[in-house]
Coordinates of C-alpha atoms and ligand atoms in Angstrom, one line a residue:
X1 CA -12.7 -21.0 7.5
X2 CA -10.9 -19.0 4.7
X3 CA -9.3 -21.7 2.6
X4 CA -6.4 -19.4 1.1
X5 CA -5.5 -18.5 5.3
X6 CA -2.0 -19.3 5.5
X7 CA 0.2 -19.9 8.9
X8 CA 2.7 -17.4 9.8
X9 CA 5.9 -18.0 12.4
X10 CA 8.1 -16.1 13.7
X11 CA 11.5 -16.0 11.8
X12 CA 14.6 -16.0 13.5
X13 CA 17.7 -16.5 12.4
X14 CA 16.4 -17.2 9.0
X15 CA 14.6 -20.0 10.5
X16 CA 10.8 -20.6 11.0
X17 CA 9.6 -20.9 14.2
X18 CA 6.5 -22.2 16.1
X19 CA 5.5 -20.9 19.3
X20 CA 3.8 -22.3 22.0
X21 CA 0.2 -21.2 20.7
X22 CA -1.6 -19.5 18.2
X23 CA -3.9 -16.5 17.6
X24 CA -6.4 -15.8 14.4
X25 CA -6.0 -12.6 12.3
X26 CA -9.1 -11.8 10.6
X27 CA -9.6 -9.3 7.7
X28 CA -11.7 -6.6 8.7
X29 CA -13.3 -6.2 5.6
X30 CA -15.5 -9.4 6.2
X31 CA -14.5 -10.8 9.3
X32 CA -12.9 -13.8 7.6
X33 CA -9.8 -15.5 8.9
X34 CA -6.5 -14.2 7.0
X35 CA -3.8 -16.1 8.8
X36 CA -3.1 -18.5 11.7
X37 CA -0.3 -16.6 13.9
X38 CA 2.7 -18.1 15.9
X39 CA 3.0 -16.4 18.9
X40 CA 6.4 -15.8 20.6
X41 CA 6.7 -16.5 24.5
X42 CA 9.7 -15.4 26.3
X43 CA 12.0 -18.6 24.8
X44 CA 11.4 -17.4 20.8
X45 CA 12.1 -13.6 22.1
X46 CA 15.8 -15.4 23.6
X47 CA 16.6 -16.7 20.6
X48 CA 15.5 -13.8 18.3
X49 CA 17.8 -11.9 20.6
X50 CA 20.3 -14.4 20.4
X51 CA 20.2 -14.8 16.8
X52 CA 20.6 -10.7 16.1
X53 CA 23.6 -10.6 18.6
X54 CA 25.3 -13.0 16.6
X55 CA 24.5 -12.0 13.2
X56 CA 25.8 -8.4 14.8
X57 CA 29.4 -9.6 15.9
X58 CA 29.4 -12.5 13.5
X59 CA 30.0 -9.5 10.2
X60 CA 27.2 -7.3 10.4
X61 CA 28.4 -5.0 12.5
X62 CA 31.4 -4.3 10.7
X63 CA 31.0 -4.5 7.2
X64 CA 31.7 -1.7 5.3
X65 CA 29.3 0.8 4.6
X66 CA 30.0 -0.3 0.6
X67 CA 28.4 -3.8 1.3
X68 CA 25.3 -2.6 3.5
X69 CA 24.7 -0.1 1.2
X70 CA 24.5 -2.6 -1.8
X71 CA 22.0 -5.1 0.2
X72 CA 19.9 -2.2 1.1
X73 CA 19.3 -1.9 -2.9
X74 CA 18.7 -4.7 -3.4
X75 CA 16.3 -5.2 -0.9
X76 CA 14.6 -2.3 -2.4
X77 CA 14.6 -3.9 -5.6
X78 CA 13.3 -7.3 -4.4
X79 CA 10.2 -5.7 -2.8
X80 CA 9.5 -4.0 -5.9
X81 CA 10.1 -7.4 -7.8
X82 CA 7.5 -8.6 -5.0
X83 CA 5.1 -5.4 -5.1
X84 CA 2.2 -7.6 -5.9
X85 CA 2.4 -10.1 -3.0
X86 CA 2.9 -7.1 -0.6
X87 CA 0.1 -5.2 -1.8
X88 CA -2.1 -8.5 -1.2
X89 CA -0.6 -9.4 1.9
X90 CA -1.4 -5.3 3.4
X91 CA -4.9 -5.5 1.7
X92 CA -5.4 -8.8 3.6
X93 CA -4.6 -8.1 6.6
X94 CA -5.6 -3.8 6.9
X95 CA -8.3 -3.8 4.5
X96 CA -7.0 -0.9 3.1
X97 CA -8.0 0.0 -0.9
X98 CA -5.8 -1.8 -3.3
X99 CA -4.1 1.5 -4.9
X100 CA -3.6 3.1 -1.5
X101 CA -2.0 -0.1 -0.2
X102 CA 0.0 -0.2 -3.5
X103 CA 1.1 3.8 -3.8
X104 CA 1.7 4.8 -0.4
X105 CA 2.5 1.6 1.5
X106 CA 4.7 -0.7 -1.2
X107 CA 6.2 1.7 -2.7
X108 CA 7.3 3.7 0.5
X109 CA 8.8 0.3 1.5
X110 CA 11.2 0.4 -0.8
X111 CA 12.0 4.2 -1.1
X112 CA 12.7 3.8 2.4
X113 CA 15.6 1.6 2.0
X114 CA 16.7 3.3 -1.1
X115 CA 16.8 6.6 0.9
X116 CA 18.7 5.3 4.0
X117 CA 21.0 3.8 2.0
X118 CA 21.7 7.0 -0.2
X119 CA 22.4 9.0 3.9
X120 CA 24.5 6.2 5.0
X121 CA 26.6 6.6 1.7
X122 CA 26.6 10.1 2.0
X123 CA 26.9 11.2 5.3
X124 CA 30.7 12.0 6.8
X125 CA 32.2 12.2 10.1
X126 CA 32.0 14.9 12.4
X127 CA 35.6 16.5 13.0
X128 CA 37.0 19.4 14.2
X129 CA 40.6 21.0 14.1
X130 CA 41.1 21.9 18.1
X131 CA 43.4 24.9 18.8
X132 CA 44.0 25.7 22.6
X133 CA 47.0 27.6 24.0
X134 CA 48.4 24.6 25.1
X135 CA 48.4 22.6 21.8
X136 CA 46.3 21.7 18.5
X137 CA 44.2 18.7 18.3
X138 CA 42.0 17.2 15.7
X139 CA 38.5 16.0 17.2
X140 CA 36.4 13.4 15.2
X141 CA 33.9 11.4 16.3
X142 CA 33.2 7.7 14.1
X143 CA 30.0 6.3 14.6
X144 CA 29.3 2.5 15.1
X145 CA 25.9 0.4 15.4
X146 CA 23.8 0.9 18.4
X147 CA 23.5 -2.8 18.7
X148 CA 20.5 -5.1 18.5
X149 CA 17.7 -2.7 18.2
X150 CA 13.9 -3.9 19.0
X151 CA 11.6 -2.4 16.9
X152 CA 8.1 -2.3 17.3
X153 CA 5.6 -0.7 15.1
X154 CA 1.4 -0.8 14.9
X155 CA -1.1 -1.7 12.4
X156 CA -2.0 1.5 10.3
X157 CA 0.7 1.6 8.0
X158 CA 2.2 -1.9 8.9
X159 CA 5.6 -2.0 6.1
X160 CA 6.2 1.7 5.5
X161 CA 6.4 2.0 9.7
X162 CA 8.4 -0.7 10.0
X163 CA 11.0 -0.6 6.6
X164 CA 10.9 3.3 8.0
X165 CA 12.9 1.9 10.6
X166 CA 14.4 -1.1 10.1
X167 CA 16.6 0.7 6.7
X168 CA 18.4 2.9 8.7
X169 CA 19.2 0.2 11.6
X170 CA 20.2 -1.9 9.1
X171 CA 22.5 0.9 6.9
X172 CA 24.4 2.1 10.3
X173 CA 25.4 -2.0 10.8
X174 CA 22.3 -2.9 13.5
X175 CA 20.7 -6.4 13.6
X176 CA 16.9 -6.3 14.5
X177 CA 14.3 -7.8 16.3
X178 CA 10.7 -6.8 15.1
X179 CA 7.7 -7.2 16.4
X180 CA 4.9 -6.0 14.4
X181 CA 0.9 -5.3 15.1
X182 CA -1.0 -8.8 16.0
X183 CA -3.1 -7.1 13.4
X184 CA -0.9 -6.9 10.9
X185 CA 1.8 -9.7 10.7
X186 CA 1.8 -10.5 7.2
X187 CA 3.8 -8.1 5.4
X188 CA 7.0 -8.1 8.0
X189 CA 6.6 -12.2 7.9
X190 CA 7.3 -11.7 3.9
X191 CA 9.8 -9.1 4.4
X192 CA 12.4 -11.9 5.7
X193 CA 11.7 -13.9 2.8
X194 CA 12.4 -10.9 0.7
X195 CA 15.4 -10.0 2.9
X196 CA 17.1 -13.6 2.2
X197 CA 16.6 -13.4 -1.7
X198 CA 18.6 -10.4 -1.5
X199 CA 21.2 -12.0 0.3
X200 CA 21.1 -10.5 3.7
X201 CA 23.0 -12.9 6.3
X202 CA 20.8 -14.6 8.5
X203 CA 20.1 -13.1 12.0
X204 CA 20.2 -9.5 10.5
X205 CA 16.3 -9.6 10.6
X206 CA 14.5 -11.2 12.9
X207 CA 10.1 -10.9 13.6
X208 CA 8.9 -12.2 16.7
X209 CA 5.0 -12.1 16.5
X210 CA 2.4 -11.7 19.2
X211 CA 0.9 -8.9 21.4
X212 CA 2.3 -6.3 24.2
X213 CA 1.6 -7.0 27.8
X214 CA 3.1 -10.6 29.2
X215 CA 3.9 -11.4 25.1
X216 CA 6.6 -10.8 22.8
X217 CA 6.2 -7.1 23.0
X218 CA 7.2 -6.9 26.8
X219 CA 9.5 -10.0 26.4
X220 CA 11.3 -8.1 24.3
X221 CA 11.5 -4.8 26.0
X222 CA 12.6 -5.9 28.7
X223 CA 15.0 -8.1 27.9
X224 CA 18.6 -7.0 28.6
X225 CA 20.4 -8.2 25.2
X226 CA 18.3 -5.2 23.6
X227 CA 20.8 -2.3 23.3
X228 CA 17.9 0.6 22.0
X229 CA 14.0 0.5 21.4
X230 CA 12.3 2.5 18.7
X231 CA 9.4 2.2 18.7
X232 CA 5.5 4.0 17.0
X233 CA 2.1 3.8 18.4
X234 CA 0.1 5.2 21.2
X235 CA 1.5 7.3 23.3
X236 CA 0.1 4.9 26.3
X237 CA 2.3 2.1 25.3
X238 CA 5.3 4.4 24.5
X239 CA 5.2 5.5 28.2
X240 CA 5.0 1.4 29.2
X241 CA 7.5 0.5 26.7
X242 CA 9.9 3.7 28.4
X243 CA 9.7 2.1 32.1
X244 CA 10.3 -1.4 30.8
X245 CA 14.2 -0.6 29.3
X246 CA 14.3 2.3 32.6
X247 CA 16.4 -0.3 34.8
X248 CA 18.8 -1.1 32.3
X249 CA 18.7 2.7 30.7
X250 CA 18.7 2.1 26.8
X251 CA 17.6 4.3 24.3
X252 CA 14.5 5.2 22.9
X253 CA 12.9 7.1 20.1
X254 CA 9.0 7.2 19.8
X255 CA 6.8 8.0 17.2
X256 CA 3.0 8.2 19.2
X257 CA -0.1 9.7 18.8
X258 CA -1.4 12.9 17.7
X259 CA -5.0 15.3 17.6
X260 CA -3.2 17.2 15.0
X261 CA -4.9 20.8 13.7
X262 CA -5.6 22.5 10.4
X263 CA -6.2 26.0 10.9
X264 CA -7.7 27.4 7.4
X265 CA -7.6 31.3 6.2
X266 CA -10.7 33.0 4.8
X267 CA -7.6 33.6 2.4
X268 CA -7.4 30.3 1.0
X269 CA -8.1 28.5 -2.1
X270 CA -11.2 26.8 -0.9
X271 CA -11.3 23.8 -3.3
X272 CA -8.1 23.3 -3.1
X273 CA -8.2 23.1 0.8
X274 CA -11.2 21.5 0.8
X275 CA -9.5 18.6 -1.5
X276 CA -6.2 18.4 1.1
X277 CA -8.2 18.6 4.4
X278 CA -11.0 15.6 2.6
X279 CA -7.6 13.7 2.1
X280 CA -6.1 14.9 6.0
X281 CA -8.8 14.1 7.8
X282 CA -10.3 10.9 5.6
X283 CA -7.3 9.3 4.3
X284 CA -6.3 5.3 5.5
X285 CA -9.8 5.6 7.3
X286 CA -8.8 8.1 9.4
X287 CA -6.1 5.8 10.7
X288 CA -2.8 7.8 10.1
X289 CA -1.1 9.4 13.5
X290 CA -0.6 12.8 11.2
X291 CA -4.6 13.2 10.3
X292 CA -6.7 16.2 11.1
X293 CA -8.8 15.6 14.0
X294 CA -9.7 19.9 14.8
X295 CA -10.0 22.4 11.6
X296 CA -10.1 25.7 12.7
X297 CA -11.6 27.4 10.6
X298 CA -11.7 31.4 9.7
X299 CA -15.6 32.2 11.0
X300 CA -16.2 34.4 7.8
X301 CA -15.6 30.9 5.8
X302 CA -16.9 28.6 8.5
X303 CA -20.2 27.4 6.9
X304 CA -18.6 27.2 3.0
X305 CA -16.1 25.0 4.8
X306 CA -18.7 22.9 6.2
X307 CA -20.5 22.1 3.0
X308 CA -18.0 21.7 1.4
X309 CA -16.5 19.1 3.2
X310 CA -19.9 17.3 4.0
X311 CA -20.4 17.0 0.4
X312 CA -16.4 15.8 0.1
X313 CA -17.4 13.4 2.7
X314 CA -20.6 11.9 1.3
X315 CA -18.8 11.2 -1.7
X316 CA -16.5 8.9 -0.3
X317 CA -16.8 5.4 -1.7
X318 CA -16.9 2.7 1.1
X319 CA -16.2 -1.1 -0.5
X320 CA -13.9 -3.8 -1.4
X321 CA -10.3 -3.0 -1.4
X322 CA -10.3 -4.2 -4.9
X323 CA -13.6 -2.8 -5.8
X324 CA -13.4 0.5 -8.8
X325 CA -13.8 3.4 -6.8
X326 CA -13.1 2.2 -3.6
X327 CA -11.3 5.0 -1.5
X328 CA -11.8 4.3 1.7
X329 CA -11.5 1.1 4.1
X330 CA -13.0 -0.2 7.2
X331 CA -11.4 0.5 11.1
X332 CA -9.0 -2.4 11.6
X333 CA -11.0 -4.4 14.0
X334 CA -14.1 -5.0 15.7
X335 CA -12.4 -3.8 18.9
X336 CA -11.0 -0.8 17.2
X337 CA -14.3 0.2 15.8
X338 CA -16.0 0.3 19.0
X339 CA -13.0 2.8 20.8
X340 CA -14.2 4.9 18.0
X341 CA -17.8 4.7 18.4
X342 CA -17.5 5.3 22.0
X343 CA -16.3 8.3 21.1
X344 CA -19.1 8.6 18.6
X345 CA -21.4 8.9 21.6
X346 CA -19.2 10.2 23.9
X347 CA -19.5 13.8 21.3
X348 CA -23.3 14.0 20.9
X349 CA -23.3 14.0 24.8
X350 CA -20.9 16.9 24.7
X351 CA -23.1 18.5 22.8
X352 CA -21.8 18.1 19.0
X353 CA -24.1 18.4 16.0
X354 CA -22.9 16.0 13.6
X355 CA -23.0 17.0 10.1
X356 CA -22.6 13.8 8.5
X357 CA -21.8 10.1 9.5
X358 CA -21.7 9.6 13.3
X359 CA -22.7 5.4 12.9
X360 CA -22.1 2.0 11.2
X361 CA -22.9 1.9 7.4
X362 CA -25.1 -0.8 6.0
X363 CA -22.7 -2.1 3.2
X364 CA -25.1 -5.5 2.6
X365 CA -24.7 -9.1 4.2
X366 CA -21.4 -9.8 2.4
X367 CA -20.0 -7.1 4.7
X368 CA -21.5 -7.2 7.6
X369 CA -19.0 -8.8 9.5
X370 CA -16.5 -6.2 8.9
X371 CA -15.1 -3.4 11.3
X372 CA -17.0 -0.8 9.4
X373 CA -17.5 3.0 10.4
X374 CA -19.2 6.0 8.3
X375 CA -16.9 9.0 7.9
X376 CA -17.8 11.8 10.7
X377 CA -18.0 15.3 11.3
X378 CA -18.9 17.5 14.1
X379 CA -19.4 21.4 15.0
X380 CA -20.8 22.8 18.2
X381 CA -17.4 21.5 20.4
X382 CA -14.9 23.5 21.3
X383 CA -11.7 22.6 23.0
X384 CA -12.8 21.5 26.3
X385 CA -14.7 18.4 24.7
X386 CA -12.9 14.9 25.0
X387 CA -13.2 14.1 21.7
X388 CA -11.7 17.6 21.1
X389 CA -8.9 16.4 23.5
X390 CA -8.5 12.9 23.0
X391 CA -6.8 11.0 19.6
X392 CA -10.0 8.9 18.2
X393 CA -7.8 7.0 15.4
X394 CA -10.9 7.2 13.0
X395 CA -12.3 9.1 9.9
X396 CA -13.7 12.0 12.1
X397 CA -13.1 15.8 13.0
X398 CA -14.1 18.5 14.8
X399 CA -15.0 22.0 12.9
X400 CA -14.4 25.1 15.0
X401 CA -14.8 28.9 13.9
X402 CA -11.9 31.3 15.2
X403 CA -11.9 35.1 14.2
X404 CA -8.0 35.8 14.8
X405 CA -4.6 34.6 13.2
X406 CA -3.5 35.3 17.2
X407 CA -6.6 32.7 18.4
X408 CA -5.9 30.1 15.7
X409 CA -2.2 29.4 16.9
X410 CA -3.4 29.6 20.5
X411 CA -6.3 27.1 19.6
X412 CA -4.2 24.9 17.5
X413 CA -1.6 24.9 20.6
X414 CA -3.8 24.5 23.0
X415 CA -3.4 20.5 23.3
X416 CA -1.1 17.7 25.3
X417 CA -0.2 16.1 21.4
X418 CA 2.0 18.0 19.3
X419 CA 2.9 15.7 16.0
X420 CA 1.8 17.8 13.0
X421 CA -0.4 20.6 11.7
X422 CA -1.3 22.0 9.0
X423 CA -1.8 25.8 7.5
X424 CA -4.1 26.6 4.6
X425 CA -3.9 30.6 3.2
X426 CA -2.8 32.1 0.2
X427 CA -0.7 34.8 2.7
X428 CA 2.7 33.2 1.8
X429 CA 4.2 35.7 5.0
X430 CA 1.0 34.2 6.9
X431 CA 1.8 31.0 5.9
X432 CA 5.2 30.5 7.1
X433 CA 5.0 32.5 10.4
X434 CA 1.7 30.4 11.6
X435 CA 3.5 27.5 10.3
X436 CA 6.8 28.2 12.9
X437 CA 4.7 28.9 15.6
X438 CA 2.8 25.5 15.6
X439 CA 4.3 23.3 18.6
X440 CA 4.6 20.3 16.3
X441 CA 7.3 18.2 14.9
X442 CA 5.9 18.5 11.1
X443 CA 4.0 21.6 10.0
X444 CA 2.3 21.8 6.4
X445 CA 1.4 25.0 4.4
X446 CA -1.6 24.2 1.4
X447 CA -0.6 20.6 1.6
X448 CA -0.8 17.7 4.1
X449 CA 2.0 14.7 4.2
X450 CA 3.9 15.4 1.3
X451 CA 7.4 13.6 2.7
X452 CA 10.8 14.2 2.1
X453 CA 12.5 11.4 3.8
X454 CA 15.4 13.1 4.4
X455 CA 13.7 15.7 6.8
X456 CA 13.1 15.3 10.6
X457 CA 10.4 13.4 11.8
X458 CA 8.9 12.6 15.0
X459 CA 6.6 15.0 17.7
X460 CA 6.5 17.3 20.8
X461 CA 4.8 16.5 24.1
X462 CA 2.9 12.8 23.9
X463 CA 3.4 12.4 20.5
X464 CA 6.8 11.6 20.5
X465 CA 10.7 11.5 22.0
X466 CA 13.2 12.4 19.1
X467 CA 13.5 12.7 15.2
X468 CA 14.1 9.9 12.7
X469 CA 14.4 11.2 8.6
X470 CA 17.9 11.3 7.0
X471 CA 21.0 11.9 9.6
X472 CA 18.4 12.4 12.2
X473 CA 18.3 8.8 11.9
X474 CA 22.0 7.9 11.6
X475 CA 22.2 10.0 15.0
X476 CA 19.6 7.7 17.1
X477 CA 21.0 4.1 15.3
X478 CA 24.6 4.6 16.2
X479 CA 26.9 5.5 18.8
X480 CA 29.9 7.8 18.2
X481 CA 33.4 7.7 19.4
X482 CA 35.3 10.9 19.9
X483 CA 38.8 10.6 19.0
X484 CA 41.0 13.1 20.3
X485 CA 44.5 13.4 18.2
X486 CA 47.0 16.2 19.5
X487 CA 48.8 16.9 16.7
Ligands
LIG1 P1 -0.3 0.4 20.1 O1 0.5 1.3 21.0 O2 -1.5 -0.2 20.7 O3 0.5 -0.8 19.5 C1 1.7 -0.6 18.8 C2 2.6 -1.8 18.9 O4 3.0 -1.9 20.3 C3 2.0 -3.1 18.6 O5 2.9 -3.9 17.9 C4 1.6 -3.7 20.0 O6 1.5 -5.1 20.0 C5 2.8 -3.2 20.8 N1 2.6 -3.1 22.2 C6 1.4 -2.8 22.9 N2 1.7 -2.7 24.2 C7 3.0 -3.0 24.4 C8 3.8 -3.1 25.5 N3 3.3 -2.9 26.8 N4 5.1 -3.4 25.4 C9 5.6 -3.6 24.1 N5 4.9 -3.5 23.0 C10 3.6 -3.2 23.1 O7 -0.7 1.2 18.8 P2 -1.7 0.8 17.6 O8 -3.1 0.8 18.1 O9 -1.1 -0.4 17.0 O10 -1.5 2.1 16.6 C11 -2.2 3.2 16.7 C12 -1.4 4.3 17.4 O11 -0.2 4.5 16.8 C13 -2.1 5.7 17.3 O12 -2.0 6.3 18.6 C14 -1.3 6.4 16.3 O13 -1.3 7.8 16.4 C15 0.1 5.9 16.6 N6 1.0 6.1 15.5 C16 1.9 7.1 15.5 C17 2.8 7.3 14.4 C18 3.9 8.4 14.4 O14 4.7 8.4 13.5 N7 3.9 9.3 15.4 C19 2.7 6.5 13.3 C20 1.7 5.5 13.3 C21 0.8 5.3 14.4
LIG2 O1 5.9 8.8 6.5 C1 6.6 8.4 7.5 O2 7.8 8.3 7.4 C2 5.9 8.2 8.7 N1 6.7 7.8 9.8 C3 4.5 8.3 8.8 C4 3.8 8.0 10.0 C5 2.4 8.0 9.8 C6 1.6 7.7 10.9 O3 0.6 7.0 10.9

């Protein structure tokens, strides 16, 4: 027993709540116990839901844009006020290195609200002047909140996925129910502490914890005061999650899985590509939906590519979040960790050689009971292969020579995912026409996840059903009203 473990409840309208039982999270760095979870049954989803319908028509709704704009920065504020305890409370429950957790995750928390609250104060109505021969009209549409929205996010990037999308609700005049990963409850559990110093009215933000099937996640899918459902993670559980609102048709935007591609030019500036594809493929452990999983890689290059990144690869520092020169964590559970060794095995029976990794690390006794995994690579698959095919969610990927610009798109295309790619080449024309002709929602040129959070987001095929970024956001959190004037 961990003695600094601490008991987490749901929180609904601003109020603690117990559930009927309890479930451990354990830090997958040692397999210690980092918190003692309420679980929500069906009764704690009704009163989240309760609780957001009437913080929505008890003010939220309608307040101007002036006032939600203002909480938003504060909010921002207070979790940079806070950036310590978040940090701690990400490292805790991902195992994730301390300055990852701190520069990507924290700090993407609160540029999240600051951006969303910069669109809503920005963005104007749409209207148009109507001439007909019969008369002139002036169309314009205003846009109100969608409602309570249910938001439900996974356990890679636990508060930048979630503040991603509970900003803009909460800028167009949405309350929320969230449900975060059961691997990850901490940091949404101190978000509505943070929320209330800032001053947001109870009810706004609600977190129901627990799991998917027959707990809080289908409770609250399903239940019919839920006016939309946004929702990232695997594209399984997006397709579940689609035929729980079906009978009561509510909208849904889904940000799932990918097997996303970097297709790299003999043209390109090797080290630096070799630095962005070390950081696309290895970065979070693997576990971000827009890593590399295939390079394809220009066969005049291939085997310079190879060493390179085999060397990149060895370097890699497993430890400690808090340890000096720590980059890179463990899976984020036991269970986890053996999905991606299955698939470990599943690519040396498909033939693969593998370059480097391909097993558990020996970190020492202090470790051992952590979700551990050695960074992986692979050649001799080609795009038949499962693990070619399939999204493994680890620190892994597949090297693959091609000899033509023509048979690196079709390669790159060739899959049922379509969430991001990336194009390395010093060819700027080469660059942007590969880049247009990836079926992707995101496509890179000589970088990998560089954001503007203004700029649509979301995937093609099983990775995903609409955009959220910007207005692309303000479109899927409210409804508009056409008005129709004759003048
Ligand atoms: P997951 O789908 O297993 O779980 C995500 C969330 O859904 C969790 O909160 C879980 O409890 C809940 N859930 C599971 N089943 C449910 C059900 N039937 N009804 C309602 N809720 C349910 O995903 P994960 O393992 O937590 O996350 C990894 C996956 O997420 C990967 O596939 C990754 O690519 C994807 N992902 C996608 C993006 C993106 O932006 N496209 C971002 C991050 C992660
Ligand atoms: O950066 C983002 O806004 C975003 N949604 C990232 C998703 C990462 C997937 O793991």
């Amino acid at each position: 027993m961990n003695p600094s473990a601490s008991e987490l409840f749901n929180v609904v309208g601003g109020k603690q709540l117990a559930g009927p039982r309890t479930f451990d999270k354990i830090n997958p760095v040692d397999g210690t116990l980092v918190a003692t979870v309420h679980e929500a049954d069906r009764e704690v989803v009704d009163q989240a839901v309760d609780a957001a319908r009437a913080a929505l028509d008890g003010g939220w709704g309608g307040a101007p844009v002036s006032e939600r704009v203002a909480l938003l920065r504060k909010i921002a504020d207070r979790i940079d006020a806070r950036a310590a305890d978040f940090v701690a409370a990400e490292v805790a429950d991902t195992g994730k290195p301390v300055e990852l957790a701190r520069e990507l995750d924290v700090a993407r928390a609160a540029a999240n609200f600051r951006s969303f609250a910069d669109t809503v104060a920005s963005t104007g109505l749409d209207s148009f002047l109507t001439e007909t021969a019969t008369g002139t009209a002036l169309n314009y549409a205003v846009r109100k909140p969608l409602g309570v929205i249910a938001i439900i996010v996974p356990w890679n990037l636990p508060l930048l996925l979630l503040t991603w999308k509970v900003a803009p609700a909460l800028a167009c005049g949405n309350t929320v129910v969230v449900k975060p990963s059961e691997e990850t409850p901490s940091t949404a559990t101190l978000l509505a502490e943070v929320m209330a110093e800032a001053g947001l009215p109870d009810g706004v933000y609600n977190v129901v914890h627990g799991f998917g099937p027959e707990s809080a996640g289908e409770f609250l899918t399903t239940h019919s005061g839920i006016d939309g459902v946004t929702f990232t993670g695997e594209s399984a559980t997006g397709s579940a999650i689609m035929r729980a609102v079906a009978p009561r048709v509510r909208p849904v935007s889904f940000e799932l899985g990918g097997k996303n591609a970097a297709v790299v030019f003999a043209d390109c500036d090797l080290d630096k590509t070799l630095d962005g594809l070390t950081r696309s493929i290895f970065l979070n452990t693997g576990q971000v939906c827009l890593c590399t999983e295939r390079v394809y890689v220009e066969r005049s290059i291939f085997d310079q590519v190879a060493d390179g990144l085999v060397r990149r690869a060895k370097a890699l520092q497993l430890g400690r979040p808090e340890a000096d020169g720590t980059t890179t964590g463990p899976l984020i559970s036991q269970k986890h960790r053996a999905k991606v060794q299955s698939y470990f095995d599943l690519a040396v029976q498909e033939g693969a050689d593998v370059l480097v990794g391909g097993g558990i690390p020996d970190l020492g006794q202090e470790l051992a009971g952590g979700s551990w995994i050695e960074p992986t690579l692979w050649t001799g698959l080609d795009n038949t292969a499962r693990v070619v095919r399939e999204e493994v969610f680890g620190p892994v990927a597949a090297l693959i020579p091609f000899d033509t610009e023509e048979e690196a798109i079709a390669l790159a295309n060739d899959t049922d995912y379509g969430l991001a790619a990336a194009v390395w080449t010093t060819d700027l024309q080469r660059g942007h026409r590969v880049a247009q002709q990836m079926r992707v929602g995101m496509a890179w040129v000589n970088t990998w996840y560089l954001r503007d959070l203004r700029s649509p987001f979301g995937g093609v095929g099983l990775s995903g059903i609409g955009r959220e970024g910007g207005v692309h956001s303000m479109h899927f959190y409210t409804e508009p009203t056409n008005v129709c004037v004759a003048l």
